[in-house]
Short mmCIF file of C-alpha atoms in Angstrom, two decimals:
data_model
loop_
_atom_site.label_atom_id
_atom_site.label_comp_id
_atom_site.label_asym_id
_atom_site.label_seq_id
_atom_site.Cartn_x
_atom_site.Cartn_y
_atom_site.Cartn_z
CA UNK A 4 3.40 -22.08 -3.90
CA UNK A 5 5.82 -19.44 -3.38
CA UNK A 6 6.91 -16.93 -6.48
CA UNK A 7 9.91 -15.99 -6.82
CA UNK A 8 10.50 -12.57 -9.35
CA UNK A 9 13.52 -12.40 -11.14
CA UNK A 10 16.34 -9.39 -10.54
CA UNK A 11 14.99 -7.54 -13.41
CA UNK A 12 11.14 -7.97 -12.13
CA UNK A 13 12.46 -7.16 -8.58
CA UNK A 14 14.51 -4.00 -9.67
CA UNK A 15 11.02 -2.77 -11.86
CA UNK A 16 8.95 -3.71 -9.06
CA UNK A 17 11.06 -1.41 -6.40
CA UNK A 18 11.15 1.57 -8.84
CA UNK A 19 7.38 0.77 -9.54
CA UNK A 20 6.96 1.29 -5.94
CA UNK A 21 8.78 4.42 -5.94
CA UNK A 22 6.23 5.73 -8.08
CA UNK A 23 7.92 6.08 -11.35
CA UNK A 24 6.40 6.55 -14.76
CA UNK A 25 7.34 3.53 -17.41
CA UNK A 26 9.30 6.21 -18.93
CA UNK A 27 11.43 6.97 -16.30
CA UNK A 28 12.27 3.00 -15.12
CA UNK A 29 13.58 2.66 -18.99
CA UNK A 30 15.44 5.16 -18.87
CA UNK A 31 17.20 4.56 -15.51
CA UNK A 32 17.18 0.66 -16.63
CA UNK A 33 18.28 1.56 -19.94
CA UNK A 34 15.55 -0.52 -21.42
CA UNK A 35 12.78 0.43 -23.76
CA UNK A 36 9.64 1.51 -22.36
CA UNK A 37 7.94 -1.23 -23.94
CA UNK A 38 10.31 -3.65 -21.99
CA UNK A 39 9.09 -2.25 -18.98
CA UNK A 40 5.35 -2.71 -19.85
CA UNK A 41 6.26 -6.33 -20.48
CA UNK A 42 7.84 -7.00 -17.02
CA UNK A 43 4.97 -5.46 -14.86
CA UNK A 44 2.71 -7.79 -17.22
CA UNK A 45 5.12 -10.93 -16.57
CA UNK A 46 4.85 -9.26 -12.60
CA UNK A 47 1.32 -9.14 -12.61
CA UNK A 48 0.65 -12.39 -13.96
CA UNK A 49 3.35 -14.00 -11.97
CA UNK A 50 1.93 -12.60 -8.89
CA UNK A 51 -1.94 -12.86 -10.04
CA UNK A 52 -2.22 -9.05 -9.02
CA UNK A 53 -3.82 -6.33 -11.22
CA UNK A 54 -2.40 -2.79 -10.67
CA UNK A 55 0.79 -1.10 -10.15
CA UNK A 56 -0.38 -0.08 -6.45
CA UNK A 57 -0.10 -3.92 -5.86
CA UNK A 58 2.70 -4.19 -6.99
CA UNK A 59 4.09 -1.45 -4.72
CA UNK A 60 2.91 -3.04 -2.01
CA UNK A 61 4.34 -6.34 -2.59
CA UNK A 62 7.74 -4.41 -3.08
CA UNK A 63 7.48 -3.05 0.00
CA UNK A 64 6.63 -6.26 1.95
CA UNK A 65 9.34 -8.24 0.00
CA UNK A 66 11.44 -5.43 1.44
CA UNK A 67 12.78 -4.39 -2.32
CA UNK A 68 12.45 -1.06 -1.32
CA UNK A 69 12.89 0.01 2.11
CA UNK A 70 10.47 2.99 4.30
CA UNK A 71 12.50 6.17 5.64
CA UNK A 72 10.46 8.35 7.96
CA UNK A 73 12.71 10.81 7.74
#
């Protein structure tokens, strides 16, 4: 069964993956901070993961956020 994430879970999920604080995705969202915590639940459960590391990996394999070398 494939899972699809909604905009809002996939724009979290990429700035989760960029290693940002709850904080600092509500306030470039311009959501609350308790919002946030709410979508990485509805990700986690969605996606029957348990951390915030897996859900930077998923990111990056979904290709929500993309890898520069540079």
């Amino acid at each position: 069964m494939k899972v699809e994430l909604s905009k809002r879970e996939s724009e979290v999920a990429a700035l989760v993956a960029l290693g940002m604080k709850d904080v600092e995705i509500s306030r470039m969202l311009f959501i609350s901070r308790r919002r946030v915590g709410e979508i990485i639940a509805s990700i986690k459960q969605k996606l029957n993961i348990h951390s915030r590391v897996q859900i930077g990996i998923l990111a990056y394999q979904k290709g929500l956020v993309e890898v520069n070398y540079n």
